[in-house]
Coordinates of C-alpha atoms and ligand atoms in Angstrom, one line a residue:
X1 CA 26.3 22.5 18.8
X2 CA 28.9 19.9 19.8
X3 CA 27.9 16.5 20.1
X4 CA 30.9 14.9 20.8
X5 CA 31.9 13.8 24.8
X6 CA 35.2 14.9 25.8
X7 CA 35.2 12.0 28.8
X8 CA 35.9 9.4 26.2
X9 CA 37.2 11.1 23.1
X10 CA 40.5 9.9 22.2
X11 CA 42.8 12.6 21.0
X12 CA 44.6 11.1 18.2
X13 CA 42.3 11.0 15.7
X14 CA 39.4 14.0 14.5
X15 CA 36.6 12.3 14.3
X16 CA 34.5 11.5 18.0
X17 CA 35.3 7.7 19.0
X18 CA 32.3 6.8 21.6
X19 CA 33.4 3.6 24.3
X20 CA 30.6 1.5 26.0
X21 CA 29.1 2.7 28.4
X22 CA 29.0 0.5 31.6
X23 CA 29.4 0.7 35.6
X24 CA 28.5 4.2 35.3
X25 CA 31.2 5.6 32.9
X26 CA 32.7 4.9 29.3
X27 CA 34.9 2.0 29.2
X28 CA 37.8 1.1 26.2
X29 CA 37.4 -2.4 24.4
X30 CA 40.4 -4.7 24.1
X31 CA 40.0 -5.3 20.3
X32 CA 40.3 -1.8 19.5
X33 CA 37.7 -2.4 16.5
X34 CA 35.2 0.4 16.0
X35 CA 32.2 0.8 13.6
X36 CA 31.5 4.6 12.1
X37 CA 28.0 6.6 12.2
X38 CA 27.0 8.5 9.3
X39 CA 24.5 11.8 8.8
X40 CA 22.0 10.4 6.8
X41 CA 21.2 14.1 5.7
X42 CA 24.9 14.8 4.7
X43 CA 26.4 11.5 3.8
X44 CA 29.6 12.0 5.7
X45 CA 30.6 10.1 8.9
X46 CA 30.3 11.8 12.2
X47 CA 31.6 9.9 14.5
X48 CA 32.9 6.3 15.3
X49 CA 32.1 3.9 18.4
X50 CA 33.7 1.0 20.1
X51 CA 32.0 -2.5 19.5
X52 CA 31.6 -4.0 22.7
X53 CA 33.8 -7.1 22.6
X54 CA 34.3 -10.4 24.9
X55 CA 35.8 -7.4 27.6
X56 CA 32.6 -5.1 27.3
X57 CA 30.7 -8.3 27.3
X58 CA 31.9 -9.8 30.7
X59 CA 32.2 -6.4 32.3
X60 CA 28.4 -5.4 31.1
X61 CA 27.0 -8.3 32.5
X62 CA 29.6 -7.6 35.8
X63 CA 28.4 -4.2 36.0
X64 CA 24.2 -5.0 36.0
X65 CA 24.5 -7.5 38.4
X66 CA 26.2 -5.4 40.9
X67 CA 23.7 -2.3 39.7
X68 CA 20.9 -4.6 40.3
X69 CA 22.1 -5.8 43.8
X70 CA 21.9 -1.7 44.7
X71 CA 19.0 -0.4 42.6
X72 CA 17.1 -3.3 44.0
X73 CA 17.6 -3.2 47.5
X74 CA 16.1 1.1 47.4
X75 CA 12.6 1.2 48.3
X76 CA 10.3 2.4 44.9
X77 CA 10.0 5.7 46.4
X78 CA 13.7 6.7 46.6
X79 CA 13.8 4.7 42.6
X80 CA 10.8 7.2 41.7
X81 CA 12.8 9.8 42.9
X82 CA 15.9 9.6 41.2
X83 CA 14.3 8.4 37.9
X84 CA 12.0 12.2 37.8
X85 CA 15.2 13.8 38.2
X86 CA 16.3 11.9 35.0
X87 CA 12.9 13.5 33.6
X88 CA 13.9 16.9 34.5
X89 CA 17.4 16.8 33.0
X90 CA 16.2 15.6 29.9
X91 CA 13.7 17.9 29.5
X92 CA 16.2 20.4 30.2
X93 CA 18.5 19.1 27.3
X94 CA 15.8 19.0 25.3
X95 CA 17.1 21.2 22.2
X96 CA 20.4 19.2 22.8
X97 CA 19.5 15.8 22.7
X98 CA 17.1 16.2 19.6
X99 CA 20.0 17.4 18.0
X100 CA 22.2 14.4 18.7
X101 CA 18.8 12.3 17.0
X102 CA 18.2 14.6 14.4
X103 CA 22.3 13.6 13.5
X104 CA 22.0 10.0 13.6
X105 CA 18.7 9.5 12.3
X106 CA 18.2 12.0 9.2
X107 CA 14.7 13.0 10.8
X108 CA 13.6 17.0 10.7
X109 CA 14.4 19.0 14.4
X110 CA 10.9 20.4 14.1
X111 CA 9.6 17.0 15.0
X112 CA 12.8 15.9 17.2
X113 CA 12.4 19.1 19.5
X114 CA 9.1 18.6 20.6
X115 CA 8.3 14.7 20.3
X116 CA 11.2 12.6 20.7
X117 CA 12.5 13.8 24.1
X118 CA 9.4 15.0 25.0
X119 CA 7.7 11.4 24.8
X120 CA 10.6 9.5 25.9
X121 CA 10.5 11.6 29.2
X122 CA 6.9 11.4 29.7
X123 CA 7.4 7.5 29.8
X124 CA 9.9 7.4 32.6
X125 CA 7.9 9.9 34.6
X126 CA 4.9 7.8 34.2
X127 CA 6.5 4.6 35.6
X128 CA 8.3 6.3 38.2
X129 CA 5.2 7.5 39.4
X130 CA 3.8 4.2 39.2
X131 CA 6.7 2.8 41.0
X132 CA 6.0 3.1 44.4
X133 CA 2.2 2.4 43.6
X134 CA 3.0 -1.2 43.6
X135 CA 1.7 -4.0 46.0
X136 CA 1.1 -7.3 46.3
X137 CA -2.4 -8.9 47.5
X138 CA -3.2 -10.6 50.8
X139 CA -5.6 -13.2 50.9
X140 CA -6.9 -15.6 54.1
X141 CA -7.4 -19.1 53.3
X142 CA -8.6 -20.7 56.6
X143 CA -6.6 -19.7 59.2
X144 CA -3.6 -19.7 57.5
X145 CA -2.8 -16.7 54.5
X146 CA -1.0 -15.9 51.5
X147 CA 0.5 -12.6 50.2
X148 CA 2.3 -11.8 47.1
X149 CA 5.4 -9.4 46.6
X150 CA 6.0 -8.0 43.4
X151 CA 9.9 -8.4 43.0
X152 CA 12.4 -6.8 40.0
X153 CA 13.1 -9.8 37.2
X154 CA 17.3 -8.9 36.9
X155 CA 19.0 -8.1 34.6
X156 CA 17.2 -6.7 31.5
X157 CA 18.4 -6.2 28.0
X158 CA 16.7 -4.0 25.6
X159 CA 17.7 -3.6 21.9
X160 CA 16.7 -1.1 19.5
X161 CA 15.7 0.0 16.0
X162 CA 17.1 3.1 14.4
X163 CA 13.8 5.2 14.1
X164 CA 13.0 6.8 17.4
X165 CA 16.9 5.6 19.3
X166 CA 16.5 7.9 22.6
X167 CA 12.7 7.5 22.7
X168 CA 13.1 3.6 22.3
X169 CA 15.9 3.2 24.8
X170 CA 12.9 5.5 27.7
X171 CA 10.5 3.1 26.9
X172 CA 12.0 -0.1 27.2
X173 CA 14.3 1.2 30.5
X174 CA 11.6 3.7 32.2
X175 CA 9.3 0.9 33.3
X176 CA 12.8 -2.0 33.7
X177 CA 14.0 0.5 35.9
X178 CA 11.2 1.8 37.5
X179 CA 10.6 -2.1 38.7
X180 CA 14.1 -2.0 40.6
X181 CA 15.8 -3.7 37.4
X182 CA 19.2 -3.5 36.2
X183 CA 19.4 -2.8 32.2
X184 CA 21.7 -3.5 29.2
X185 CA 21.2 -1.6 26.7
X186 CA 21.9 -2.4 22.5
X187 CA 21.2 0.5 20.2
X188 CA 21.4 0.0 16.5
X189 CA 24.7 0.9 15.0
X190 CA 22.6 2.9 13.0
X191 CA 21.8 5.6 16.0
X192 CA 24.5 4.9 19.0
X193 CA 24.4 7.9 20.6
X194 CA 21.0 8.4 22.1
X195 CA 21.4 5.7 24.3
X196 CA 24.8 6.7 25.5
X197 CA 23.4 10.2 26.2
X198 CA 20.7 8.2 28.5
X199 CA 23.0 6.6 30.5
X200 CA 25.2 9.7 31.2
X201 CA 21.7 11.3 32.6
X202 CA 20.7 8.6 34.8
X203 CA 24.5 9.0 36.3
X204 CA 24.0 12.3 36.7
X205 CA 20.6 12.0 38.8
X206 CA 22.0 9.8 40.7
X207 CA 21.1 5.9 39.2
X208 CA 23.3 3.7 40.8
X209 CA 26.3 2.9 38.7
X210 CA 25.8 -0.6 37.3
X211 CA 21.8 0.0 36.7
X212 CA 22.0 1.2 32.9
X213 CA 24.7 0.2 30.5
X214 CA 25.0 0.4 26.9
X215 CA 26.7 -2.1 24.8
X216 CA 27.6 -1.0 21.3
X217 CA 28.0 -3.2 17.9
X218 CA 26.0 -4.9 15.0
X219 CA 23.3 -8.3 15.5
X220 CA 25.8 -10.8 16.9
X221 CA 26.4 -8.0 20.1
X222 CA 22.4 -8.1 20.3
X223 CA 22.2 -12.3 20.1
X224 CA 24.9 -12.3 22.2
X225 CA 22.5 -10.4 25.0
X226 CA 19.4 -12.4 23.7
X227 CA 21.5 -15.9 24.9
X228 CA 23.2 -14.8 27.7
X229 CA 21.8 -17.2 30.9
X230 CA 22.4 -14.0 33.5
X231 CA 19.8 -12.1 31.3
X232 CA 16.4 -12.6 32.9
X233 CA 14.2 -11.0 29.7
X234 CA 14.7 -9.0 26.4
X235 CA 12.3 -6.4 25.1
X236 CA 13.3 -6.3 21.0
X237 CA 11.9 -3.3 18.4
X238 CA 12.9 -4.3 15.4
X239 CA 11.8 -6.5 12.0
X240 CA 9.3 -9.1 12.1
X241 CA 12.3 -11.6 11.1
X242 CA 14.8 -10.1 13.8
X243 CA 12.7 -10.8 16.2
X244 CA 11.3 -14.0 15.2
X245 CA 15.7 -14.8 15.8
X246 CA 15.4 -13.2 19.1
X247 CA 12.7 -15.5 20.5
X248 CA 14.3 -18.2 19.3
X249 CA 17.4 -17.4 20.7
X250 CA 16.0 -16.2 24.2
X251 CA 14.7 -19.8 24.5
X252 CA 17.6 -21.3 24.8
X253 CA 17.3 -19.5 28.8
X254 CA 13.5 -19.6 28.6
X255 CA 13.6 -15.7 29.1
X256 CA 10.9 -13.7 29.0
X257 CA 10.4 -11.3 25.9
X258 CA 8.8 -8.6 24.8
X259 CA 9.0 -7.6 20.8
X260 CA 7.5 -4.7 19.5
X261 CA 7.9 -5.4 15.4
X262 CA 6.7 -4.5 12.0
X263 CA 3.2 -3.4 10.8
X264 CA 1.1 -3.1 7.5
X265 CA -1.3 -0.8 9.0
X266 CA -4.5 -0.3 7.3
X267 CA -6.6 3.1 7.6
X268 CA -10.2 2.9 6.3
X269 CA -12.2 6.3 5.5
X270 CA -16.0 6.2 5.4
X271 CA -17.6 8.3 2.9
X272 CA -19.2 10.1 6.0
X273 CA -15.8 10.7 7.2
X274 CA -14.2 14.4 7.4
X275 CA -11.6 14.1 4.6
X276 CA -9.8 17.0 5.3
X277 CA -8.9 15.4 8.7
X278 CA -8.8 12.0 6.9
X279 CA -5.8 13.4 4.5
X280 CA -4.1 14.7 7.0
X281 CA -4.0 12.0 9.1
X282 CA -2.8 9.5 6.1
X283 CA 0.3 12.2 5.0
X284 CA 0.7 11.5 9.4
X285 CA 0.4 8.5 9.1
X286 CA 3.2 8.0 6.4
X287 CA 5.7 10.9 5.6
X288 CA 6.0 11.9 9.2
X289 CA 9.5 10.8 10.4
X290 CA 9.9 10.1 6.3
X291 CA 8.0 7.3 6.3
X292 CA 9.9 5.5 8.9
X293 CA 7.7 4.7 11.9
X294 CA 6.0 1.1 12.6
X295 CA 2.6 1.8 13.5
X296 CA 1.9 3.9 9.5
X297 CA -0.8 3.0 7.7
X298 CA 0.4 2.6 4.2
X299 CA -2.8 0.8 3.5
X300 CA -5.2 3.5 3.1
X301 CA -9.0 2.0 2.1
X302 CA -11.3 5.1 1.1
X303 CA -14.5 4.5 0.1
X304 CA -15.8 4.9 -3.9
X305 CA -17.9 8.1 -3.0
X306 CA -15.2 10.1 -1.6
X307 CA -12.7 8.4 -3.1
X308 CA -11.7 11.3 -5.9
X309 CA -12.2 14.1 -3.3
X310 CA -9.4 12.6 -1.4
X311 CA -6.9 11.9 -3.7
X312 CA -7.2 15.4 -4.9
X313 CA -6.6 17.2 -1.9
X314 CA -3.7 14.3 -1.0
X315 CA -2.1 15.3 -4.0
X316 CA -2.4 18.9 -3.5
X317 CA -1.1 18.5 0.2
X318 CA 2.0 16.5 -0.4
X319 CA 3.0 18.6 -3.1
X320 CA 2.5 21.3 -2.3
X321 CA 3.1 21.3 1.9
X322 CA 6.2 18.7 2.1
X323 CA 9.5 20.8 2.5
X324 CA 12.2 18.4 1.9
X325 CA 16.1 19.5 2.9
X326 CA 18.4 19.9 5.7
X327 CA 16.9 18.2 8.9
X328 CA 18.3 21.0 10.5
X329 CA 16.6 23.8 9.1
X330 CA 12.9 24.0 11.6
X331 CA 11.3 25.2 8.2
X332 CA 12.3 21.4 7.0
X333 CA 9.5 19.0 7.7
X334 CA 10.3 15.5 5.3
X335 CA 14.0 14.3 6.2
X336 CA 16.7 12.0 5.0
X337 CA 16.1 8.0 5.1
X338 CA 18.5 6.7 7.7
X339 CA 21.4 5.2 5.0
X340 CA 21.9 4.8 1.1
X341 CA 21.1 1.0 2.2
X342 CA 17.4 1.9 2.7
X343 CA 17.0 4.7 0.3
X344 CA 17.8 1.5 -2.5
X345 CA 15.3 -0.4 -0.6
X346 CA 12.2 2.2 -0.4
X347 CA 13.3 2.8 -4.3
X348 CA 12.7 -1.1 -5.1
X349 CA 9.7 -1.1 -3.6
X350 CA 8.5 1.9 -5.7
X351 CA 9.8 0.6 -8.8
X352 CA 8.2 -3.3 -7.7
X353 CA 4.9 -1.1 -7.2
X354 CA 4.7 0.5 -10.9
X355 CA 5.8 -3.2 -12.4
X356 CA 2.5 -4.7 -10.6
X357 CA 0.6 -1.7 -11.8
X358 CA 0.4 0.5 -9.4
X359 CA -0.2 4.0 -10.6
X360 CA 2.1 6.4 -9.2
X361 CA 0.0 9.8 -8.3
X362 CA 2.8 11.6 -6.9
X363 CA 6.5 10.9 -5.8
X364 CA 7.9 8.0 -6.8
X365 CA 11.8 9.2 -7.4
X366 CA 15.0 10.5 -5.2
X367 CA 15.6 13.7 -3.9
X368 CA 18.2 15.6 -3.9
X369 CA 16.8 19.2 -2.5
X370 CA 19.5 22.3 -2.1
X371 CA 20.1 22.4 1.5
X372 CA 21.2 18.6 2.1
X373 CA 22.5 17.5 -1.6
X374 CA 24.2 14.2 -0.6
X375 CA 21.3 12.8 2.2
X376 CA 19.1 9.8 1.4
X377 CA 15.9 11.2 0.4
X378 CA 13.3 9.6 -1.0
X379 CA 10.3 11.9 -2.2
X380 CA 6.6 11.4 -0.4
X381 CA 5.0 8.6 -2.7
X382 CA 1.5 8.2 -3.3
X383 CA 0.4 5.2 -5.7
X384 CA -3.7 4.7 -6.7
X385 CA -4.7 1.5 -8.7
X386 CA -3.4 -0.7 -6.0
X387 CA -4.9 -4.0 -4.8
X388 CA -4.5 -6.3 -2.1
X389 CA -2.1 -8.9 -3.9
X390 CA 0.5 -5.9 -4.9
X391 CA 3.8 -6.4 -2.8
X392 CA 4.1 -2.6 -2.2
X393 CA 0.4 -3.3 0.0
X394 CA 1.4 -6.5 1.7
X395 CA 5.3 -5.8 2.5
X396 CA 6.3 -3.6 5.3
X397 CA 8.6 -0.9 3.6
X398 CA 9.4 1.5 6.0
X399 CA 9.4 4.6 4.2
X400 CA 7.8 7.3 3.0
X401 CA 5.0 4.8 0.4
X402 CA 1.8 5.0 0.7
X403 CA -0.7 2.8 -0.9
X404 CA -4.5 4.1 -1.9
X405 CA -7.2 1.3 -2.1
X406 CA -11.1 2.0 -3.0
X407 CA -13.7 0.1 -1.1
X408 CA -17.8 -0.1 -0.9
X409 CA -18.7 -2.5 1.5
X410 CA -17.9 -2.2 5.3
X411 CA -17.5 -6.4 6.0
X412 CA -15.1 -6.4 2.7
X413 CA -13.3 -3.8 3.9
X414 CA -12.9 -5.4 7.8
X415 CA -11.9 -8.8 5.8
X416 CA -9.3 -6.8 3.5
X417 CA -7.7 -5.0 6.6
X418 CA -7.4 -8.6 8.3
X419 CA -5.8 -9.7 5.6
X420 CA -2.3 -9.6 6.8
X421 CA 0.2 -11.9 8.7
X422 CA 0.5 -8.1 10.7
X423 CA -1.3 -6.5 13.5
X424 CA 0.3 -3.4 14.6
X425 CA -2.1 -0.6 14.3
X426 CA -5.9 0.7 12.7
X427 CA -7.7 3.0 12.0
X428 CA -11.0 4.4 10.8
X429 CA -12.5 7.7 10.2
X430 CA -16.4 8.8 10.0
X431 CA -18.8 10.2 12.1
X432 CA -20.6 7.5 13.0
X433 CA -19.8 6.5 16.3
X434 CA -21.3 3.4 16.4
X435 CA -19.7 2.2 13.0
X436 CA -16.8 3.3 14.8
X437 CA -16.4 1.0 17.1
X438 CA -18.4 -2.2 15.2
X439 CA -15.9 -1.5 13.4
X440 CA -12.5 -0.9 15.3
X441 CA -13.3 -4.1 17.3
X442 CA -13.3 -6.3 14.2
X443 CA -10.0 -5.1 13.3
X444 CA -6.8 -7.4 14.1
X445 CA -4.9 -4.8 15.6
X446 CA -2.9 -4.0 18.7
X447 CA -3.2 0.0 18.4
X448 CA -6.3 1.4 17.3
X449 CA -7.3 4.6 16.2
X450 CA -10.8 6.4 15.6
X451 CA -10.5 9.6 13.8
X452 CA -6.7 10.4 14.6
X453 CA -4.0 8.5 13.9
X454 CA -0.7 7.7 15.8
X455 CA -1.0 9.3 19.2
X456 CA 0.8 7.3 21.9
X457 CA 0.8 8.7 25.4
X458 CA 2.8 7.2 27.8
X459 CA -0.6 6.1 29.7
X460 CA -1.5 3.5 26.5
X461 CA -0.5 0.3 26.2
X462 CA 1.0 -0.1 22.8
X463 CA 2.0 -3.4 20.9
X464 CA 1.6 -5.6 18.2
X465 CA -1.5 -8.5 17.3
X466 CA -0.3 -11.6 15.1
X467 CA 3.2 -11.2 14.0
X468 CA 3.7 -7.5 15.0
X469 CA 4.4 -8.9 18.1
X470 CA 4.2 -9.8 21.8
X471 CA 3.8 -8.2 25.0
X472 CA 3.2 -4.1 25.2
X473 CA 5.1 -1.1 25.7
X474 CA 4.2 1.4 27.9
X475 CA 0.6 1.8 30.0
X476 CA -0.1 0.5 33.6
X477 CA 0.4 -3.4 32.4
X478 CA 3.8 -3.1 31.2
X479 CA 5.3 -2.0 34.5
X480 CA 4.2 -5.8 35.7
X481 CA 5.7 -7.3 32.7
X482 CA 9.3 -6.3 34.5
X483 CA 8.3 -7.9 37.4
X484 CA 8.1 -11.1 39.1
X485 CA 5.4 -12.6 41.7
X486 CA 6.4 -14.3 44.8
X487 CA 3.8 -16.0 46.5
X488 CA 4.6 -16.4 50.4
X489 CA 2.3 -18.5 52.3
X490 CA 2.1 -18.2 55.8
X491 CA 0.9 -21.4 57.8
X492 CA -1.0 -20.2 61.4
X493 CA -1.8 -23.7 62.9
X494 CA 0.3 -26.3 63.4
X495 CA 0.9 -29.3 60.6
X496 CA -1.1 -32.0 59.9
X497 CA 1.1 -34.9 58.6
X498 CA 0.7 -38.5 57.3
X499 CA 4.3 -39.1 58.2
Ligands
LIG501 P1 16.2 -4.7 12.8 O1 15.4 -5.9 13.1 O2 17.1 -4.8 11.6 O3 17.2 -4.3 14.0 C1 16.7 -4.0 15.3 C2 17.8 -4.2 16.3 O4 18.2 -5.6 16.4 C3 19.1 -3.5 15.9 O5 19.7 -3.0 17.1 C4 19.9 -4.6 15.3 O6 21.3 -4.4 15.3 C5 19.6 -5.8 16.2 N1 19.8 -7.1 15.7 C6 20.0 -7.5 14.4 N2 20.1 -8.8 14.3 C7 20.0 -9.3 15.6 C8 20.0 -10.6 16.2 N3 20.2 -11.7 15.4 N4 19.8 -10.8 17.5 C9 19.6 -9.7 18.3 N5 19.6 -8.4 17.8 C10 19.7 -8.2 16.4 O7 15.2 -3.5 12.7 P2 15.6 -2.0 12.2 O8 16.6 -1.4 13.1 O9 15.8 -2.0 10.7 O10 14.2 -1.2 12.5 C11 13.2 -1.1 11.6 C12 12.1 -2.2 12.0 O11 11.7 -1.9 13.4 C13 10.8 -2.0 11.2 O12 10.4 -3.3 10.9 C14 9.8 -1.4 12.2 O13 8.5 -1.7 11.9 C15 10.3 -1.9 13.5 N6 9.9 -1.0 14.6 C16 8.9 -1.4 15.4 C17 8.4 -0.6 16.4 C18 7.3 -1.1 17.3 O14 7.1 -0.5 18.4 N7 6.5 -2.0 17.0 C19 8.9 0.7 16.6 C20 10.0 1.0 15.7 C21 10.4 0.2 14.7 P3 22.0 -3.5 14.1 O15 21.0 -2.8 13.4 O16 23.0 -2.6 14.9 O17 22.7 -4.5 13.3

């Protein structure tokens, strides 16, 4: 299948050049400078896109505020409406559009067919059916009474990490949108083309031209957004230290913010718990998308009586049930890291891990399987013999490492979890319901989870506790973070007045 788009390809040259997308179609730079994309799975560039410069810039922020003008002036119900024909289209691409992620990011298409889409629609139809659900309050106070309208912010500006790209850019615009927002849009040059396929769906079901754009380029395109004074709030997934930039940046304007950031997630098994479902919810919990989703728990506390039985049947499973290869291939279910960059990375932090001495119990090298010779793989890593103080357990490292920890006593183990500048996600298995939930609500953690691990439908608010972040994504309570409260009071008797 084709990914390219013939509307902006230039004809000169082989390889795909993507423009900006903004005012409802694809728009050429004036610098002419371009950044390429590489298959993380292949090693070999697939296309190239337009960094959005000074031109882009002006015109981005030209475009929104006439989409906004529009988009806001519909009632909710005619926004719902259009925005679940969005839904329906993408559904209906489904095959297509995981494609176009399984390209950019490296990931396997057996999990981009039926979760990436599939969740970043479910998103956008759950705000769009909140949309017209929305009301203000009316309250008497004397003879005279208030009531409150619940009005769009602006213009919103969302910027992405490289993990889930198309998923990220439905959950930061479903509910923006859904509030009568305009949005500009920042992918990571990692994974440009999600976004862009977005905004050519919205067109297409009808979103007012103007309402979603997409600027393309590196950091300073994404500071550029967080300082702009037209831009009323930015909602950031990225690195702890990226966003710590962006909230600094977005106070220049005082804008609000919502950033959804790193984790160091810990998962504690009971020695009552089922370890069969325990194992497989730590291989989950770190080789799904290889390793590279925020919420894993590469901190994985087992307690001293089961702690043998589970790292047997963990090293049987990932050795013997990860297939490694060509994303491509729906038997393939561990994929490429997302460059050679990170690949070097994930390999420091394995080789840090066996200098502290960590002992590795499987993993631990590159791959380089038949079907994809050249991607970035890094093999699933387990290391035992860890402790609390070993870089590889306090450092984020975004790929497919997992750290094993033994534990005895429950208020140890609490204290241990806690023991982290992050507060992204939890979890606990065992089949004691009450030590369940003593136990989930001791944990610092944004995103719990009591004998599963990673679920996130669109009706839960996710988001991070301490430095994993601030505000949430998704779930009745985000729709409110995108809009604004005007109180109106309304004065039935005549004025009293000193003057
Ligand atoms: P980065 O922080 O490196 O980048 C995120 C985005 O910010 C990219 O679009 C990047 O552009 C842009 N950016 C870089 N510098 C600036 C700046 N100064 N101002 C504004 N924008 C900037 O994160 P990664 O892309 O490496 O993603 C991995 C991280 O994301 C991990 O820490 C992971 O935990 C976190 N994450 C959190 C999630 C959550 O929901 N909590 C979900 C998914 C990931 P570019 O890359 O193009 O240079």
């Amino acid at each position: 299948m084709c990914i390219h788009s013939s509307s902006n390809m230039e004809p000169s040259v082989t390889t795909p050049v993507y423009q900006n997308f903004i005012n409802g179609h694809f728009l050429a730079n004036k610098s002419g400078k371009t950044f390429d994309v590489t298959n993380p799975a292949t090693g070999e560039v697939i296309y190239a896109v337009e960094i959005a410069d000074e031109f882009i810039q002006n015109a981005a922020i030209a475009s929104a505020k006439q989409g906004f003008a529009q988009w806001s002036a519909m009632s909710p119900i005619e926004r719902s409406r259009i925005l679940l024909k969005a839904v329906a289209i993408l559904r209906e691409r489904n095959d297509e559009l995981a494609l176009v992620e399984v390209l950019d990011t490296g990931k396997p298409m057996q999990e981009a067919n039926c979760v990436d889409i599939e969740t970043g629609a479910d998103v956008i139809e759950f705000f769009a059916g909140l949309a017209p659900a929305q009301v203000g309050q009316q309250q008497m106070v004397g003879s005279d009474f208030y009531y409150t309208r619940k009005e769009p912010l602006g213009i919103c500006a969302g910027i992405g990490a490289w993990n889930y790209p198309l998923q990220i850019a439905c959950w930061k615009s479903g509910p923006a949108l859904a509030a009568g927002n305009a949005f500009i849009f920042k992918p990571s040059e990692e994974t440009p083309l999600g976004a862009i396929k977005l905004a050519e769906i919205f067109v297409e079901a009808g979103v007012p031209a103007g309402v979603f754009n997409v600027v393309q380029g590196a950091g300073d395109v994404g500071q550029w957004l967080t300082q702009h004074t037209d831009i009323d709030k930015v909602s950031f997934t990225g690195e702890v230290g990226t966003g710590k930039k962006v909230v600094a940046s977005a106070a220049g304007s005082l804008k609000d913010v919502t950033m959804e950031l790193g984790g160091k997630s810990p998962l504690i098994v009971f020695d009552d718990a089922n370890i069969e479902q325990a194992v497989s919810a730590a291989m989950l919990g770190n080789f799904y998308t290889q390793g590279e989703v925020c919420t894993n728990c590469t901190r994985i506390y087992v307690h001293k009586n089961v702690y043998q039985q589970f790292i047997d049947e963990l090293k049987t499973r990932t050795e013997q049930n990860i297939i490694a290869g060509d994303p491509q291939d729906l038997n393939t279910n561990f994929g490429a890291l997302i460059s050679k960059k990170h690949q070097d990375l994930v390999m420091s932090y394995v080789n840090k891990g066996i200098a502290e001495g960590a002992t590795l119990l499987t993993g631990g090298t590159t791959l380089s399987p038949a079907s994809a010779p050249n991607g970035y793989f890094v093999a699933p890593t387990v290391f035992i013999d860890c402790n609390d103080d070993m870089s590889i357990v306090k450092e984020e490292i975004f790929g497919p490492v997992m750290s094993v920890l033994v534990f005895d006593d429950e208020d140890d183990v609490i204290k241990r979890a806690n023991g982290t500048h992050l507060g992204l996600a939890a979890g606990v298995f065992t089949s004691d319901i009450k030590r369940a939930h003593r136990v989930i609500h001791q944990l610092q953690a944004g995103i719990c989870w009591i004998n599963a691990y990673g679920n996130s439908p669109a009706e839960m608010p996710v988001g991070g506790y301490k430095q994993s972040g601030i505000g949430r994504e998704n779930g009745i309570e985000t729709l409110y973070t995108y809009t604004q409260t005007k109180s109106v009071y309304v004065g039935m008797t005549d004025i009293e007045s000193p003057f």
